[in-house]
Amino acid sequence: VQLQASGGGLVQAGQSLRLSCAASGHLGSDFALGWFRQAPGKQREFVVAMRWSNGQIYYNYGAPESVKGRFTISRDAARNTVFLRVDNLKPEDTAIYYCAADTAGYGFEDKRGGYWGQGTQVTVSS
């Protein structure tokens, strides 16, 4: 499984950004694609994911209010590509954004079916 993330860059606070992640390889019939991010000096955190078979979306419901509502996941099912749109970007959104796949149902971080892309840097200036 290969995951190629793109779309990061330097943006100003208040702007929007859309990240893309193209998945390829042996994904199986019931996989999920998701987005995580890791800010400088912080642990990686889950942002949002989508189960490909039915489009069900899983948000990080434990995220702070400043995050909720600004992240939108979508997809191009025919191309196995998932998108993450971030609106009203804030400096605290500065992070490496990772795309991940869960192909076996054990979670993105389980080695039995979890795969990760290389990440794309998003830097938000104030």
PDB file of C-alpha atoms in Angstrom:
ATOM      1  CA  VAL A   1       0.000   0.000   0.000  1.00  0.00           C
ATOM      2  CA  GLN A   2       1.296   3.416  -0.941  1.00  0.00           C
ATOM      3  CA  LEU A   3      -0.057   6.736   0.231  1.00  0.00           C
ATOM      4  CA  GLN A   4       0.972   9.953  -1.426  1.00  0.00           C
ATOM      5  CA  ALA A   5      -0.039  13.121   0.370  1.00  0.00           C
ATOM      6  CA  SER A   6       0.188  16.559  -1.154  1.00  0.00           C
ATOM      7  CA  GLY A   7      -1.183  20.045  -0.876  1.00  0.00           C
ATOM      8  CA  GLY A   8       0.678  21.405   2.102  1.00  0.00           C
ATOM      9  CA  GLY A   9       2.496  24.680   2.149  1.00  0.00           C
ATOM     10  CA  LEU A  10       2.766  28.066   3.765  1.00  0.00           C
ATOM     11  CA  VAL A  11      -0.545  29.837   4.197  1.00  0.00           C
ATOM     12  CA  GLN A  12      -1.798  32.823   6.122  1.00  0.00           C
ATOM     13  CA  ALA A  13      -4.128  32.561   9.052  1.00  0.00           C
ATOM     14  CA  GLY A  14      -7.750  32.658   7.999  1.00  0.00           C
ATOM     15  CA  GLN A  15      -7.162  30.989   4.679  1.00  0.00           C
ATOM     16  CA  SER A  16      -8.261  27.517   3.643  1.00  0.00           C
ATOM     17  CA  LEU A  17      -6.245  24.625   2.376  1.00  0.00           C
ATOM     18  CA  ARG A  18      -7.079  21.295   0.801  1.00  0.00           C
ATOM     19  CA  LEU A  19      -4.788  18.350   1.222  1.00  0.00           C
ATOM     20  CA  SER A  20      -4.922  15.290  -1.000  1.00  0.00           C
ATOM     21  CA  CYS A  21      -3.882  11.727  -0.451  1.00  0.00           C
ATOM     22  CA  ALA A  22      -3.834   9.165  -3.214  1.00  0.00           C
ATOM     23  CA  ALA A  23      -3.891   5.562  -2.056  1.00  0.00           C
ATOM     24  CA  SER A  24      -2.730   2.670  -4.175  1.00  0.00           C
ATOM     25  CA  GLY A  25      -1.828  -0.972  -3.820  1.00  0.00           C
ATOM     26  CA  HIS A  26      -3.621  -3.798  -2.068  1.00  0.00           C
ATOM     27  CA  LEU A  27      -6.163  -1.871  -0.011  1.00  0.00           C
ATOM     28  CA  GLY A  28      -8.724  -4.639   0.176  1.00  0.00           C
ATOM     29  CA  SER A  29     -12.480  -4.243   0.127  1.00  0.00           C
ATOM     30  CA  ASP A  30     -13.106  -2.651   3.510  1.00  0.00           C
ATOM     31  CA  PHE A  31     -10.460  -0.106   4.225  1.00  0.00           C
ATOM     32  CA  ALA A  32     -10.435   3.313   5.778  1.00  0.00           C
ATOM     33  CA  LEU A  33      -8.366   6.358   4.961  1.00  0.00           C
ATOM     34  CA  GLY A  34      -7.671   8.986   7.522  1.00  0.00           C
ATOM     35  CA  TRP A  35      -5.759  12.085   8.416  1.00  0.00           C
ATOM     36  CA  PHE A  36      -3.521  12.689  11.387  1.00  0.00           C
ATOM     37  CA  ARG A  37      -1.320  15.611  12.241  1.00  0.00           C
ATOM     38  CA  GLN A  38       1.721  16.239  14.381  1.00  0.00           C
ATOM     39  CA  ALA A  39       2.564  19.709  15.524  1.00  0.00           C
ATOM     40  CA  PRO A  40       6.102  20.617  16.577  1.00  0.00           C
ATOM     41  CA  GLY A  41       6.881  19.174  19.970  1.00  0.00           C
ATOM     42  CA  LYS A  42       3.533  17.416  20.245  1.00  0.00           C
ATOM     43  CA  GLN A  43       2.253  13.923  19.801  1.00  0.00           C
ATOM     44  CA  ARG A  44       0.570  12.884  16.625  1.00  0.00           C
ATOM     45  CA  GLU A  45      -3.195  13.272  16.831  1.00  0.00           C
ATOM     46  CA  PHE A  46      -6.097  11.856  14.909  1.00  0.00           C
ATOM     47  CA  VAL A  47      -8.088  14.333  12.845  1.00  0.00           C
ATOM     48  CA  VAL A  48     -10.678  12.507  10.756  1.00  0.00           C
ATOM     49  CA  ALA A  49     -11.188   9.301   8.798  1.00  0.00           C
ATOM     50  CA  MET A  50     -13.543   7.780   6.278  1.00  0.00           C
ATOM     51  CA  ARG A  51     -14.539   4.187   5.733  1.00  0.00           C
ATOM     52  CA  TRP A  52     -14.375   3.679   2.001  1.00  0.00           C
ATOM     53  CA  SER A  53     -17.110   1.066   1.608  1.00  0.00           C
ATOM     54  CA  ASN A  54     -19.908   3.279   2.884  1.00  0.00           C
ATOM     55  CA  GLY A  55     -18.401   6.720   3.244  1.00  0.00           C
ATOM     56  CA  GLN A  56     -18.918   6.814   6.990  1.00  0.00           C
ATOM     57  CA  ILE A  57     -16.896   9.572   8.580  1.00  0.00           C
ATOM     58  CA  TYR A  58     -15.189   9.470  11.939  1.00  0.00           C
ATOM     59  CA  TYR A  59     -14.127  12.741  13.476  1.00  0.00           C
ATOM     60  CA  ASN A  60     -11.990  13.272  16.520  1.00  0.00           C
ATOM     61  CA  TYR A  61     -14.854  14.136  18.811  1.00  0.00           C
ATOM     62  CA  GLY A  62     -12.417  14.816  21.593  1.00  0.00           C
ATOM     63  CA  ALA A  63     -10.800  17.634  19.674  1.00  0.00           C
ATOM     64  CA  PRO A  64     -11.026  21.126  21.145  1.00  0.00           C
ATOM     65  CA  GLU A  65     -13.771  23.451  19.973  1.00  0.00           C
ATOM     66  CA  SER A  66     -11.234  25.515  18.046  1.00  0.00           C
ATOM     67  CA  VAL A  67     -10.705  22.502  15.786  1.00  0.00           C
ATOM     68  CA  LYS A  68     -14.191  21.126  15.394  1.00  0.00           C
ATOM     69  CA  GLY A  69     -16.070  22.250  12.346  1.00  0.00           C
ATOM     70  CA  ARG A  70     -13.024  23.429  10.438  1.00  0.00           C
ATOM     71  CA  PHE A  71     -11.913  20.076   9.069  1.00  0.00           C
ATOM     72  CA  THR A  72     -13.813  18.396   6.250  1.00  0.00           C
ATOM     73  CA  ILE A  73     -12.984  15.064   4.710  1.00  0.00           C
ATOM     74  CA  SER A  74     -14.111  14.107   1.238  1.00  0.00           C
ATOM     75  CA  ARG A  75     -13.091  11.688  -1.444  1.00  0.00           C
ATOM     76  CA  ASP A  76     -12.774  10.775  -5.064  1.00  0.00           C
ATOM     77  CA  ALA A  77     -13.800   7.160  -4.742  1.00  0.00           C
ATOM     78  CA  ALA A  78     -12.869   6.230  -8.279  1.00  0.00           C
ATOM     79  CA  ARG A  79      -9.287   7.328  -7.692  1.00  0.00           C
ATOM     80  CA  ASN A  80      -8.950   6.155  -4.088  1.00  0.00           C
ATOM     81  CA  THR A  81      -8.106   9.695  -3.149  1.00  0.00           C
ATOM     82  CA  VAL A  82      -9.095  11.342   0.086  1.00  0.00           C
ATOM     83  CA  PHE A  83      -9.080  15.055   0.735  1.00  0.00           C
ATOM     84  CA  LEU A  84      -8.846  17.142   3.860  1.00  0.00           C
ATOM     85  CA  ARG A  85     -10.073  20.678   3.712  1.00  0.00           C
ATOM     86  CA  VAL A  86      -9.117  22.941   6.560  1.00  0.00           C
ATOM     87  CA  ASP A  87     -10.928  26.244   6.837  1.00  0.00           C
ATOM     88  CA  ASN A  88     -10.024  29.335   8.800  1.00  0.00           C
ATOM     89  CA  LEU A  89      -6.497  28.120   9.368  1.00  0.00           C
ATOM     90  CA  LYS A  90      -4.843  29.127  12.613  1.00  0.00           C
ATOM     91  CA  PRO A  91      -1.149  29.204  13.526  1.00  0.00           C
ATOM     92  CA  GLU A  92      -1.782  26.270  15.875  1.00  0.00           C
ATOM     93  CA  ASP A  93      -2.753  24.198  12.837  1.00  0.00           C
ATOM     94  CA  THR A  94       0.902  24.240  11.825  1.00  0.00           C
ATOM     95  CA  ALA A  95       1.881  20.598  11.654  1.00  0.00           C
ATOM     96  CA  ILE A  96       2.866  17.744   9.440  1.00  0.00           C
ATOM     97  CA  TYR A  97      -0.326  16.206   8.149  1.00  0.00           C
ATOM     98  CA  TYR A  98      -0.225  12.484   7.556  1.00  0.00           C
ATOM     99  CA  CYS A  99      -2.497  10.300   5.528  1.00  0.00           C
ATOM    100  CA  ALA A 100      -3.008   6.765   6.794  1.00  0.00           C
ATOM    101  CA  ALA A 101      -4.812   3.628   5.715  1.00  0.00           C
ATOM    102  CA  ASP A 102      -6.383   0.928   7.828  1.00  0.00           C
ATOM    103  CA  THR A 103      -6.755  -2.113   5.613  1.00  0.00           C
ATOM    104  CA  ALA A 104      -7.427  -4.795   8.186  1.00  0.00           C
ATOM    105  CA  GLY A 105      -9.729  -3.187  10.718  1.00  0.00           C
ATOM    106  CA  TYR A 106      -7.215  -3.115  13.543  1.00  0.00           C
ATOM    107  CA  GLY A 107      -6.608   0.589  13.407  1.00  0.00           C
ATOM    108  CA  PHE A 108      -4.282   2.874  11.551  1.00  0.00           C
ATOM    109  CA  GLU A 109      -1.376   2.289  13.881  1.00  0.00           C
ATOM    110  CA  ASP A 110      -1.590  -1.482  13.944  1.00  0.00           C
ATOM    111  CA  LYS A 111       1.149  -3.096  11.901  1.00  0.00           C
ATOM    112  CA  ARG A 112      -1.191  -5.807  10.675  1.00  0.00           C
ATOM    113  CA  GLY A 113      -2.868  -3.420   8.263  1.00  0.00           C
ATOM    114  CA  GLY A 114      -1.924   0.142   8.990  1.00  0.00           C
ATOM    115  CA  TYR A 115       0.005   2.164   6.464  1.00  0.00           C
ATOM    116  CA  TRP A 116       1.279   5.719   6.508  1.00  0.00           C
ATOM    117  CA  GLY A 117       2.226   8.280   3.935  1.00  0.00           C
ATOM    118  CA  GLN A 118       5.205  10.549   4.180  1.00  0.00           C
ATOM    119  CA  GLY A 119       3.293  13.558   5.445  1.00  0.00           C
ATOM    120  CA  THR A 120       2.866  17.027   4.077  1.00  0.00           C
ATOM    121  CA  GLN A 121       3.890  20.149   5.964  1.00  0.00           C
ATOM    122  CA  VAL A 122       1.344  22.848   6.631  1.00  0.00           C
ATOM    123  CA  THR A 123       2.644  26.098   8.054  1.00  0.00           C
ATOM    124  CA  VAL A 124       0.229  28.825   9.027  1.00  0.00           C
ATOM    125  CA  SER A 125       1.566  32.322   9.505  1.00  0.00           C
ATOM    126  CA  SER A 126      -0.199  34.845  11.674  1.00  0.00           C
TER     127      SER A 126
END
